[in-house]
Coordinates of C-alpha atoms and ligand atoms in Angstrom, one line a residue:
M1 CA 15.7 -28.1 21.7
T2 CA 15.5 -29.4 18.4
S3 CA 13.8 -27.7 15.2
K4 CA 11.5 -28.2 12.6
S5 CA 12.2 -27.2 9.2
F6 CA 10.1 -25.7 6.7
D7 CA 10.7 -24.8 3.2
V8 CA 8.4 -21.7 4.1
V9 CA 7.7 -20.2 7.4
V10 CA 5.2 -17.2 7.9
I11 CA 4.5 -14.9 10.7
G12 CA 1.5 -13.6 11.3
G13 CA -1.8 -14.8 10.8
G14 CA -3.8 -12.0 9.2
P15 CA -5.3 -12.0 5.4
G16 CA -1.7 -11.6 4.9
G17 CA 0.2 -14.2 5.9
Y18 CA -2.9 -17.2 6.3
I19 CA -3.5 -16.8 2.9
A20 CA -0.1 -16.8 2.0
A21 CA 0.5 -20.1 4.1
I22 CA -2.0 -21.9 2.0
R23 CA -1.5 -20.6 -1.2
A24 CA 2.2 -21.9 -0.1
A25 CA 1.2 -25.4 0.7
Q26 CA -0.9 -25.4 -2.6
L27 CA 2.1 -25.2 -4.3
G28 CA 3.6 -27.9 -2.3
F29 CA 6.0 -26.2 0.2
N30 CA 6.0 -27.7 3.7
T31 CA 5.0 -24.2 5.3
A32 CA 4.4 -23.2 9.2
C33 CA 2.3 -20.4 10.1
I34 CA 3.1 -18.1 13.0
D35 CA 0.2 -16.5 14.5
E36 CA 0.5 -14.9 18.1
W37 CA -3.5 -13.2 18.4
K38 CA -5.2 -15.0 21.4
N39 CA -9.1 -14.9 22.6
K40 CA -10.1 -14.2 25.9
D41 CA -9.4 -17.5 26.7
G42 CA -6.2 -17.8 26.0
K43 CA -6.7 -19.9 22.5
P44 CA -5.5 -19.1 19.1
A45 CA -7.2 -16.4 17.7
P46 CA -5.9 -16.8 14.3
G47 CA -7.0 -13.9 11.1
G48 CA -5.2 -11.1 12.3
T49 CA -6.7 -7.5 13.1
C50 CA -9.2 -8.2 10.6
T51 CA -10.6 -11.2 12.0
N52 CA -10.6 -10.4 15.3
V53 CA -10.7 -5.9 15.5
G54 CA -11.2 -4.8 12.4
C55 CA -12.9 -5.3 9.3
I56 CA -14.9 -8.4 10.4
P57 CA -16.2 -7.0 13.2
S58 CA -16.7 -3.8 11.8
K59 CA -18.7 -5.0 9.5
A60 CA -20.8 -7.3 12.3
L61 CA -21.6 -3.8 14.1
L62 CA -22.4 -1.7 10.9
Q63 CA -25.1 -4.4 9.8
S64 CA -26.5 -4.6 13.2
S65 CA -26.7 -1.2 13.6
E66 CA -28.1 -0.3 10.0
N67 CA -30.6 -3.2 10.8
F68 CA -31.8 -1.0 13.8
E69 CA -32.3 2.4 11.6
H70 CA -33.9 0.6 9.0
A71 CA -36.9 -0.3 11.5
A72 CA -36.7 2.8 13.8
K73 CA -36.9 5.3 10.7
H74 CA -37.9 3.7 7.3
F75 CA -40.4 0.3 8.2
G76 CA -42.9 2.9 8.5
D77 CA -42.4 3.7 4.6
H78 CA -43.5 0.1 3.6
G79 CA -46.3 -0.1 5.8
I80 CA -44.8 -2.4 8.9
E81 CA -44.9 -0.4 12.2
V82 CA -42.1 -1.1 15.2
S83 CA -43.2 -0.5 18.4
G84 CA -41.0 -0.9 21.9
L85 CA -37.9 -1.0 19.8
S86 CA -35.2 -0.8 21.6
V87 CA -30.7 -1.9 21.2
D88 CA -29.5 -5.2 23.7
V89 CA -25.8 -3.9 22.8
A90 CA -24.8 -6.6 25.0
K91 CA -26.7 -9.2 22.7
M92 CA -25.1 -6.9 19.8
L93 CA -22.0 -7.5 20.5
A94 CA -21.8 -11.0 20.7
R95 CA -23.0 -11.8 18.1
K96 CA -20.1 -9.7 17.0
D97 CA -17.8 -11.9 18.6
A98 CA -19.5 -15.1 17.3
V99 CA -19.0 -13.9 13.7
V100 CA -15.3 -13.8 14.8
K101 CA -14.9 -16.5 16.5
Q102 CA -16.6 -18.4 13.1
N103 CA -13.7 -16.6 11.2
N104 CA -11.4 -17.9 13.8
D105 CA -11.8 -21.5 13.3
G106 CA -12.8 -21.3 10.3
I107 CA -8.5 -20.6 9.9
L108 CA -7.9 -23.1 11.5
Y109 CA -10.1 -25.9 9.7
L110 CA -7.7 -24.3 6.2
F111 CA -4.7 -24.5 8.1
K112 CA -5.4 -28.0 9.1
K113 CA -6.8 -29.0 5.1
N114 CA -3.9 -27.7 3.3
K115 CA -1.9 -28.8 5.7
V116 CA 0.1 -25.7 7.0
S117 CA 1.8 -26.4 10.8
F118 CA 0.2 -23.8 13.0
F119 CA 2.2 -22.1 15.6
H120 CA 0.4 -19.9 18.5
G121 CA 2.8 -17.6 19.4
R122 CA 5.4 -14.8 18.5
G123 CA 7.4 -15.4 16.2
S124 CA 11.1 -13.8 16.6
F125 CA 14.1 -14.1 13.9
V126 CA 17.7 -15.7 15.8
K127 CA 19.9 -16.2 13.4
V128 CA 20.8 -16.7 9.4
V129 CA 21.8 -20.2 9.5
E130 CA 22.7 -23.2 7.0
G131 CA 19.8 -23.5 5.0
G132 CA 17.7 -20.1 6.2
Y133 CA 16.9 -18.4 9.1
E134 CA 16.1 -19.7 13.1
I135 CA 12.9 -18.8 14.2
K136 CA 11.6 -18.6 17.6
V137 CA 8.3 -19.1 18.5
S138 CA 7.7 -18.1 21.7
G139 CA 4.2 -19.0 23.7
A140 CA 3.0 -21.8 25.8
E141 CA 5.4 -24.1 23.8
E142 CA 8.5 -22.4 23.0
Q143 CA 9.7 -24.3 19.7
T144 CA 12.1 -23.1 17.4
L145 CA 11.5 -23.8 13.4
V146 CA 14.1 -22.9 10.6
G147 CA 12.4 -21.4 7.8
K148 CA 14.3 -21.5 4.2
H149 CA 11.7 -19.0 2.9
V150 CA 10.4 -16.4 5.4
I151 CA 7.5 -14.1 4.9
V152 CA 6.5 -11.5 7.4
A153 CA 2.8 -10.6 7.3
T154 CA 3.0 -8.8 11.5
G155 CA 0.4 -6.5 9.9
S156 CA -0.3 -3.2 11.3
N157 CA -1.2 -1.1 15.4
P158 CA -3.3 1.9 15.5
R159 CA -1.5 5.4 15.7
A160 CA -2.1 6.6 19.1
L161 CA -2.1 10.7 19.4
P162 CA 1.0 12.4 21.5
G163 CA 1.0 11.6 24.5
V164 CA -2.2 10.2 24.2
A165 CA -2.0 6.3 25.0
F166 CA -5.4 3.9 24.2
D167 CA -6.8 3.1 27.6
E168 CA -9.6 1.0 25.5
D169 CA -11.9 2.8 28.1
K170 CA -12.3 6.4 27.4
I171 CA -9.5 6.8 24.7
L172 CA -10.3 4.1 22.3
S173 CA -8.9 2.5 19.1
N174 CA -10.2 0.5 16.4
D175 CA -10.4 -2.4 19.6
G176 CA -12.1 -0.8 22.3
A177 CA -14.5 1.3 19.8
L178 CA -15.4 -2.7 18.3
R179 CA -16.7 -2.9 22.4
I180 CA -18.5 0.0 23.6
P181 CA -20.8 -1.9 26.6
Q182 CA -23.0 1.1 26.7
V183 CA -24.5 3.5 23.7
P184 CA -22.3 6.4 25.1
K185 CA -24.9 9.7 24.8
K186 CA -21.7 12.3 23.3
L187 CA -18.8 10.0 21.6
G188 CA -16.2 12.3 20.1
V189 CA -14.0 10.4 17.0
I190 CA -11.0 12.0 16.3
G191 CA -10.0 11.7 12.3
S192 CA -13.0 11.2 9.6
G193 CA -10.9 8.6 8.0
V194 CA -12.3 5.0 7.3
I195 CA -12.3 3.6 11.1
G196 CA -13.5 7.5 12.1
L197 CA -16.8 6.9 9.1
E198 CA -17.1 3.5 9.3
M199 CA -17.4 3.1 14.0
G200 CA -18.5 6.6 14.0
S201 CA -21.8 5.8 12.3
V202 CA -22.4 2.6 14.3
W203 CA -23.0 4.7 17.0
R204 CA -24.4 6.8 15.9
R205 CA -27.4 4.9 14.6
L206 CA -27.7 3.6 17.7
G207 CA -28.4 6.8 19.4
A208 CA -25.3 8.6 20.5
E209 CA -24.6 12.3 19.1
V210 CA -21.3 11.7 17.2
T211 CA -18.7 14.6 16.8
V212 CA -16.0 13.9 14.2
L213 CA -13.0 16.3 14.5
E214 CA -10.8 16.3 11.2
A215 CA -7.2 18.0 11.2
L216 CA -7.5 18.1 6.8
P217 CA -9.6 20.7 5.7
T218 CA -11.1 18.8 2.9
F219 CA -13.3 15.7 3.5
L220 CA -12.3 12.1 2.2
A221 CA -9.5 13.8 0.3
A222 CA -8.1 10.9 -1.1
V223 CA -11.6 10.2 -2.9
D224 CA -12.9 11.5 -6.2
E225 CA -14.3 15.1 -5.2
Q226 CA -17.7 14.8 -6.7
I227 CA -18.9 11.6 -4.5
A228 CA -17.1 13.1 -1.2
K229 CA -19.2 15.6 -1.5
E230 CA -22.0 13.1 -1.9
A231 CA -20.8 11.7 1.0
H232 CA -20.3 14.2 3.8
K233 CA -24.1 16.1 2.3
A234 CA -25.6 12.4 3.1
F235 CA -23.7 11.7 6.4
T236 CA -24.7 15.6 7.5
K237 CA -28.1 14.8 7.1
Q238 CA -28.4 11.5 9.4
G239 CA -26.9 13.9 11.9
L240 CA -22.9 12.9 12.3
K241 CA -21.2 16.6 13.1
I242 CA -18.3 16.5 10.8
E243 CA -16.2 19.4 11.6
L244 CA -12.9 19.7 9.0
G245 CA -9.7 21.5 9.6
V246 CA -9.3 21.6 13.0
K247 CA -6.0 21.3 15.3
I248 CA -6.4 19.2 18.5
G249 CA -4.8 20.2 21.9
E250 CA -4.7 19.0 25.6
V251 CA -6.7 16.1 25.6
Q252 CA -7.7 14.7 29.2
A253 CA -9.9 11.5 29.9
G254 CA -11.6 11.2 33.5
A255 CA -14.3 9.0 35.4
G256 CA -16.8 11.8 33.9
G257 CA -16.0 11.3 30.6
V258 CA -13.0 13.0 27.9
T259 CA -12.6 16.8 27.0
V260 CA -10.9 17.4 23.8
A261 CA -9.2 20.9 23.1
Y262 CA -8.6 21.9 19.8
T263 CA -9.1 25.3 17.7
D264 CA -11.1 25.2 14.5
S265 CA -10.7 26.1 10.5
K266 CA -11.6 30.1 11.9
G267 CA -8.5 29.6 14.5
A268 CA -11.2 29.5 17.5
A269 CA -10.7 28.0 20.6
Q270 CA -12.9 24.9 21.5
T271 CA -14.1 21.9 23.7
L272 CA -15.8 19.1 22.7
E273 CA -17.3 17.0 25.8
C274 CA -17.9 13.4 25.0
E275 CA -18.2 10.0 27.1
R276 CA -15.2 8.0 25.1
L277 CA -12.6 9.0 22.9
I278 CA -12.4 6.6 19.1
V279 CA -8.9 7.8 17.8
S280 CA -8.8 6.8 14.4
I281 CA -5.9 8.9 12.5
G282 CA -4.2 5.7 10.7
R283 CA -1.9 3.1 11.5
V284 CA 1.6 2.1 11.7
P285 CA 3.5 -1.1 10.6
N286 CA 3.9 -3.3 13.6
T287 CA 7.6 -5.4 13.5
H288 CA 6.8 -5.1 18.0
G289 CA 9.2 -8.8 19.2
L290 CA 10.2 -9.6 15.5
N291 CA 13.8 -9.0 16.4
P292 CA 14.4 -8.3 12.4
E293 CA 17.8 -6.5 14.1
S294 CA 19.3 -10.1 14.5
V295 CA 19.3 -11.0 10.5
G296 CA 19.9 -7.1 9.3
L297 CA 16.4 -6.4 7.9
K298 CA 15.9 -2.9 6.7
L299 CA 12.9 -0.9 8.5
D300 CA 11.9 2.5 6.6
E301 CA 11.8 5.8 9.2
R302 CA 7.9 4.8 9.4
G303 CA 9.1 1.2 10.7
A304 CA 7.8 -0.3 7.9
I305 CA 9.6 -3.6 6.4
V306 CA 11.6 -2.0 3.2
V307 CA 10.5 -4.1 0.3
D308 CA 11.2 -4.0 -3.8
D309 CA 7.6 -3.9 -6.1
E310 CA 7.6 -7.5 -5.8
C311 CA 7.5 -7.9 -1.9
R312 CA 11.5 -8.5 -1.4
T313 CA 13.5 -7.7 1.7
N314 CA 16.7 -6.7 1.4
L315 CA 17.4 -10.4 3.1
P316 CA 17.4 -13.2 0.5
N317 CA 14.3 -15.1 1.3
V318 CA 13.0 -12.8 3.4
W319 CA 9.8 -11.7 1.7
A320 CA 7.3 -9.2 3.7
I321 CA 4.1 -8.5 3.1
G322 CA 0.4 -6.6 3.7
D323 CA 0.2 -3.8 6.5
V324 CA 3.1 -4.0 7.9
V325 CA 5.3 -2.9 4.1
R326 CA 3.9 0.2 2.2
G327 CA 1.3 0.7 -0.2
P328 CA -2.7 0.9 1.5
M329 CA -3.4 -0.5 4.4
L330 CA -6.2 -3.3 3.3
A331 CA -7.4 -6.8 3.8
H332 CA -7.8 -7.7 -0.2
K333 CA -3.5 -6.2 -0.6
A334 CA -2.1 -8.3 1.8
E335 CA -3.9 -11.3 0.7
E336 CA -3.4 -10.8 -3.2
E337 CA 0.5 -10.3 -1.8
G338 CA 0.2 -13.0 0.5
V339 CA -0.1 -15.5 -3.4
A340 CA 1.6 -13.3 -5.3
V341 CA 4.8 -14.1 -3.0
A342 CA 4.2 -17.9 -2.6
E343 CA 4.2 -18.2 -6.0
R344 CA 7.3 -16.0 -6.6
I345 CA 9.0 -18.7 -4.4
A346 CA 7.6 -21.7 -6.4
G347 CA 9.2 -19.6 -10.0
Q348 CA 6.0 -18.2 -11.1
H349 CA 5.2 -15.2 -12.0
G350 CA 2.9 -13.8 -9.0
H351 CA 1.4 -10.2 -10.0
V352 CA -0.6 -7.5 -7.8
N353 CA -2.0 -4.6 -9.7
F354 CA -1.9 -2.0 -7.5
N355 CA -4.2 0.3 -10.3
T356 CA -7.0 -2.1 -9.9
I357 CA -7.4 -2.6 -6.0
P358 CA -10.5 -1.4 -5.0
W359 CA -11.2 0.4 -2.4
V360 CA -14.6 0.3 0.3
I361 CA -16.2 2.7 3.2
Y362 CA -19.0 0.6 4.6
T363 CA -20.8 3.2 5.6
S364 CA -24.8 4.8 4.4
P365 CA -24.3 5.0 2.3
E366 CA -21.6 2.3 1.1
I367 CA -18.5 4.2 -0.9
A368 CA -16.6 2.1 -3.5
W369 CA -13.9 3.1 -6.5
V370 CA -11.1 1.6 -8.2
G371 CA -8.8 3.5 -10.5
Q372 CA -8.5 7.5 -10.6
T373 CA -10.2 10.6 -9.3
E374 CA -11.1 13.3 -11.3
Q375 CA -8.8 15.6 -9.3
Q376 CA -6.2 13.3 -9.9
L377 CA -6.6 13.3 -13.8
K378 CA -7.3 17.2 -14.1
A379 CA -3.9 17.2 -11.5
E380 CA -1.7 14.7 -14.3
G381 CA -3.3 16.7 -17.3
R382 CA -5.0 13.8 -18.8
A383 CA -8.1 14.5 -21.5
Y384 CA -11.0 12.5 -20.6
K385 CA -14.7 12.2 -20.5
A386 CA -17.1 11.6 -17.2
G387 CA -20.1 9.5 -17.2
T388 CA -22.7 9.9 -14.1
F389 CA -25.8 7.9 -13.2
P390 CA -28.2 8.8 -10.4
F391 CA -29.7 5.9 -7.9
M392 CA -32.8 8.3 -8.4
A393 CA -33.3 6.8 -11.5
N394 CA -32.6 2.9 -10.9
G395 CA -35.4 1.1 -10.6
R396 CA -34.5 -1.2 -8.3
A397 CA -33.1 1.6 -5.8
R398 CA -36.5 2.7 -5.9
A399 CA -37.8 -0.5 -5.1
L400 CA -35.1 -0.7 -2.5
G401 CA -35.7 3.0 -0.6
D402 CA -32.1 3.7 -0.7
T403 CA -31.4 6.2 -4.0
T404 CA -28.2 8.2 -2.3
G405 CA -26.0 8.6 -4.2
M406 CA -24.5 7.8 -7.9
V407 CA -22.5 5.2 -10.4
K408 CA -19.2 7.9 -12.4
F409 CA -17.2 6.5 -14.9
L410 CA -14.1 8.2 -16.0
A411 CA -13.0 7.1 -19.1
D412 CA -9.5 8.2 -21.3
A413 CA -10.9 11.1 -24.4
K414 CA -9.4 9.2 -26.7
T415 CA -8.9 5.7 -26.8
D416 CA -12.3 5.8 -24.2
E417 CA -10.0 3.2 -21.9
I418 CA -12.0 2.9 -18.3
L419 CA -9.6 5.1 -15.5
G420 CA -11.2 5.2 -12.9
V421 CA -15.3 4.0 -11.2
H422 CA -17.0 5.5 -8.4
V423 CA -19.4 4.5 -6.5
I424 CA -21.5 6.0 -3.9
G425 CA -24.7 4.5 -2.9
P426 CA -26.4 0.9 -2.2
F427 CA -24.1 -2.3 -2.3
A428 CA -21.7 0.2 -3.7
S429 CA -19.2 -3.0 -2.3
E430 CA -20.8 -5.4 -4.3
L431 CA -21.2 -3.1 -7.5
I432 CA -17.4 -1.6 -8.0
A433 CA -16.3 -5.6 -8.7
E434 CA -17.2 -5.3 -12.4
A435 CA -15.1 -2.1 -12.1
V436 CA -12.5 -4.3 -11.1
V437 CA -12.6 -6.9 -13.6
A438 CA -13.2 -4.2 -16.5
M439 CA -10.1 -2.5 -15.7
E440 CA -8.6 -5.8 -15.6
F441 CA -9.4 -6.6 -19.5
K442 CA -8.5 -2.9 -20.4
A443 CA -12.4 -2.4 -20.9
S444 CA -13.4 0.7 -22.6
A445 CA -16.3 2.6 -21.5
E446 CA -18.6 1.0 -24.4
D447 CA -17.6 -2.4 -23.6
I448 CA -19.5 -2.0 -20.4
A449 CA -22.2 0.2 -22.0
R450 CA -22.9 -2.7 -24.7
I451 CA -23.4 -5.7 -22.0
C452 CA -27.1 -6.7 -21.0
H453 CA -27.2 -6.6 -17.0
A454 CA -30.0 -7.8 -15.2
H455 CA -33.0 -5.8 -14.8
P456 CA -34.4 -4.5 -12.3
S457 CA -30.7 -4.8 -10.3
L458 CA -28.7 -1.8 -9.6
S459 CA -25.7 -2.8 -11.5
E460 CA -28.2 -1.2 -14.1
A461 CA -26.6 1.7 -13.0
V462 CA -23.0 0.7 -13.8
K463 CA -24.2 0.3 -17.4
E464 CA -25.9 3.2 -17.4
A465 CA -22.9 5.3 -16.4
A466 CA -20.7 4.0 -18.6
L467 CA -23.4 4.8 -21.7
A468 CA -23.6 8.2 -20.3
V469 CA -19.4 8.7 -20.9
D470 CA -20.9 8.7 -24.1
K471 CA -24.1 11.0 -23.1
R472 CA -26.2 8.4 -23.6
S473 CA -27.7 7.3 -20.6
L474 CA -31.1 5.3 -21.7
N475 CA -33.2 5.7 -18.4
F476 CA -31.9 9.7 -17.2
Ligands
FAD1 P1 -2.6 -7.5 10.7 O1 -4.8 -8.3 9.5 O2 -2.5 -7.1 10.9 O3 -2.2 -9.3 10.9 C1 -0.5 -9.4 11.5 C2 -1.1 -10.8 12.3 O4 0.3 -11.1 12.4 C3 -1.8 -10.1 13.8 O5 -2.5 -11.6 13.8 C4 -0.5 -10.2 14.8 O6 -0.9 -10.5 15.9 C5 0.1 -11.5 14.0 N1 1.3 -11.0 14.8 C6 2.2 -10.0 14.4 N2 3.8 -10.0 15.0 C7 3.4 -11.6 15.5 C8 5.0 -12.4 15.9 N3 6.1 -11.5 15.5 N4 4.6 -13.4 15.6 C9 3.8 -13.9 16.0 N5 2.2 -13.5 15.1 C10 2.8 -12.0 15.2 N6 -9.5 -4.1 5.2 C11 -10.1 -4.1 3.8 O7 -9.8 -4.4 3.2 N7 -11.3 -3.8 4.5 C12 -12.5 -3.4 5.8 O8 -13.2 -3.6 5.4 C13 -11.6 -3.2 6.8 N8 -12.0 -2.6 7.6 C14 -10.8 -2.2 8.7 C15 -11.4 -2.5 9.9 C16 -11.2 -2.0 10.8 C17 -11.1 -1.2 12.0 C18 -9.5 -1.8 10.9 C19 -8.8 -1.6 12.3 C20 -9.1 -2.5 9.8 C21 -9.2 -2.8 8.5 N9 -9.4 -3.4 7.5 C22 -10.3 -3.8 5.9 C23 -7.7 -3.0 7.9 C24 -7.1 -4.6 7.7 O9 -7.8 -5.1 8.5 C25 -6.3 -4.3 7.4 O10 -5.5 -3.4 6.1 C26 -5.9 -6.4 7.0 O11 -5.5 -6.8 8.0 C27 -3.7 -6.5 7.1 O12 -3.7 -7.7 7.3 P2 -2.1 -8.3 7.2 O13 -2.1 -10.1 7.2 O14 -1.4 -7.2 6.7 O15 -2.1 -8.0 9.2
NAI2 P1 -7.4 6.8 7.6 O1 -6.1 7.0 6.9 O2 -8.3 6.2 7.1 O3 -8.1 8.4 8.3 C1 -7.4 8.7 9.1 C2 -7.9 10.2 9.3 O4 -7.3 11.2 10.4 C3 -7.4 11.3 8.5 O5 -8.2 11.4 7.8 C4 -6.3 12.3 8.6 O6 -6.8 13.2 7.9 C5 -6.9 12.1 10.0 N1 -5.7 12.8 11.2 C6 -4.8 12.6 11.1 N2 -3.9 13.2 12.1 C7 -4.6 13.6 12.6 C8 -5.1 14.5 14.0 N3 -3.9 15.1 14.2 N4 -6.2 15.3 14.0 C9 -7.4 15.1 13.7 N5 -7.4 14.0 12.8 C10 -6.3 13.9 12.1 O7 -6.9 6.0 9.1 P2 -8.0 5.1 10.0 O8 -9.7 5.7 9.5 O9 -7.4 5.0 11.3 O10 -7.6 3.3 9.3 C11 -6.6 2.9 9.3 C12 -6.8 2.4 7.9 O11 -7.1 0.6 8.5 C13 -7.0 3.4 6.9 O12 -6.3 3.5 6.2 C14 -7.5 1.5 6.2 O13 -6.9 1.0 4.8 C15 -8.0 0.9 6.6 N6 -9.9 0.7 7.5 C16 -10.5 0.1 5.9 C17 -11.2 0.3 5.8 C18 -12.3 -0.6 5.2 O14 -11.4 -0.8 4.0 N7 -13.5 -0.4 5.1 C19 -11.7 0.2 6.8 C20 -11.3 0.4 7.6 C21 -10.2 0.4 7.9

């Protein structure tokens, strides 16, 4: 078999890999991208976890379920009466699948447009050869590629509870959680992290009684404490049952459902009976089938590929990005690393600023933040000023009928430089972008306070929170 040579071979076509491949091709490199994900019909489905069983389908279902909840609970406030409301779960799931497919097809189109050679199958290292690395593609058509540079972007897999394998029927990972065929009466969730809250919200809105069991005694420990407290209040009010500080014991799945034995925060033995159980206790880096040993690619004890700050592995010209390396497991972090690596290969100064990576939890209210939390600043002993502004005092939020939450600014006490911005409330995912721009440009809270924001808009709450840092909010 003859091998095809490329300047850059990317293994993995998730947001890290496909974006890296496009940027490398834009920079004039002869680029290949190998991805093994396939649809039900066996056709390529690039886009990785994010497109197939992550960001995109979860947001599709969050939207559908929120529409349902609005129609059921909030349309009446607008004088709109709805009767005979029901959910067709099969149709909702089919819409979600169609959204996913549009994204898969979009990536294949982008590969063509940018002249990236796409190979559908599993990519594994074979050996070091003259001029690069030999990589075998196994799948429908076997191929051998040689890459002068290799970018590994093989992503992550869901972490299972010890001894409790995912069957995607009763014990669900994110994959099964996105395709439950009917609304369960009772749904259990283990882990009150991002997936637990987003997927728990979807099925609660559609009518399930959802109980979330969390090991840590603190709710959303990584989130600013004031915001996490507000979130806990809002989710509990919506009917999500959240138990903190539990220790999970035996989990038994049978035809009738799932029984979870656990010890509660007071040390008492409890059981949770549910129809299905989502286990969302984090994800693990994926190098399955990559054959890293064949070339001596170094992994750490968690199975992540060891990289430096610039995504260089221990091997010359082999790079790794996204969920398979250290750092937050976020699609936009993977993308930024992909772009930066392609630019470094081209001799440019690709850069990722880890201090300004935004986080978003797409619940209702949405939660979004960038930079440091108040508890982090306290722990560091940094002198800071805080300013908050509630959506209750924002005209647009009142018109929307969505006044839960606030915007919170944290700025350096002396220089006024913005150190962190935290939003809980409507469209927090969009509002946070202004804060990211501000922090990238090392803006002060006063800079934001002096900028004209459209009225009436939710972004006025951002300006007002910046004004509040100097204790001069105008509308509160
Ligand atoms: P992946 O997206 O995992 O892609 C890796 C790809 O490589 C896959 O297609 C895989 O099949 C392929 N692959 C692996 N090994 C090989 C091999 N040897 N050969 C060929 N192909 C291979 N992040 C956000 O930023 N926002 C969100 O809203 C969000 N929502 C999420 C919701 C859920 C339910 C989940 C599970 C995750 C969510 N994430 C979200 C996280 C996000 O999906 C990941 O951070 C992101 O997908 C990581 O991108 P990646 O390119 O590193 O890896
Ligand atoms: P996570 O790390 O967000 O949350 C896991 C939770 O499970 C934590 O609160 C942890 O304390 C708890 N936990 C761990 N072991 C436990 C145990 N044995 N018993 C009970 N609780 C336990 O992980 P999650 O939700 O699985 O998501 C994985 C990753 O996917 C996230 O970290 C995030 O990077 C990404 N993601 C991002 C989204 C977004 O950006 N909106 C949406 C969904 C996922």
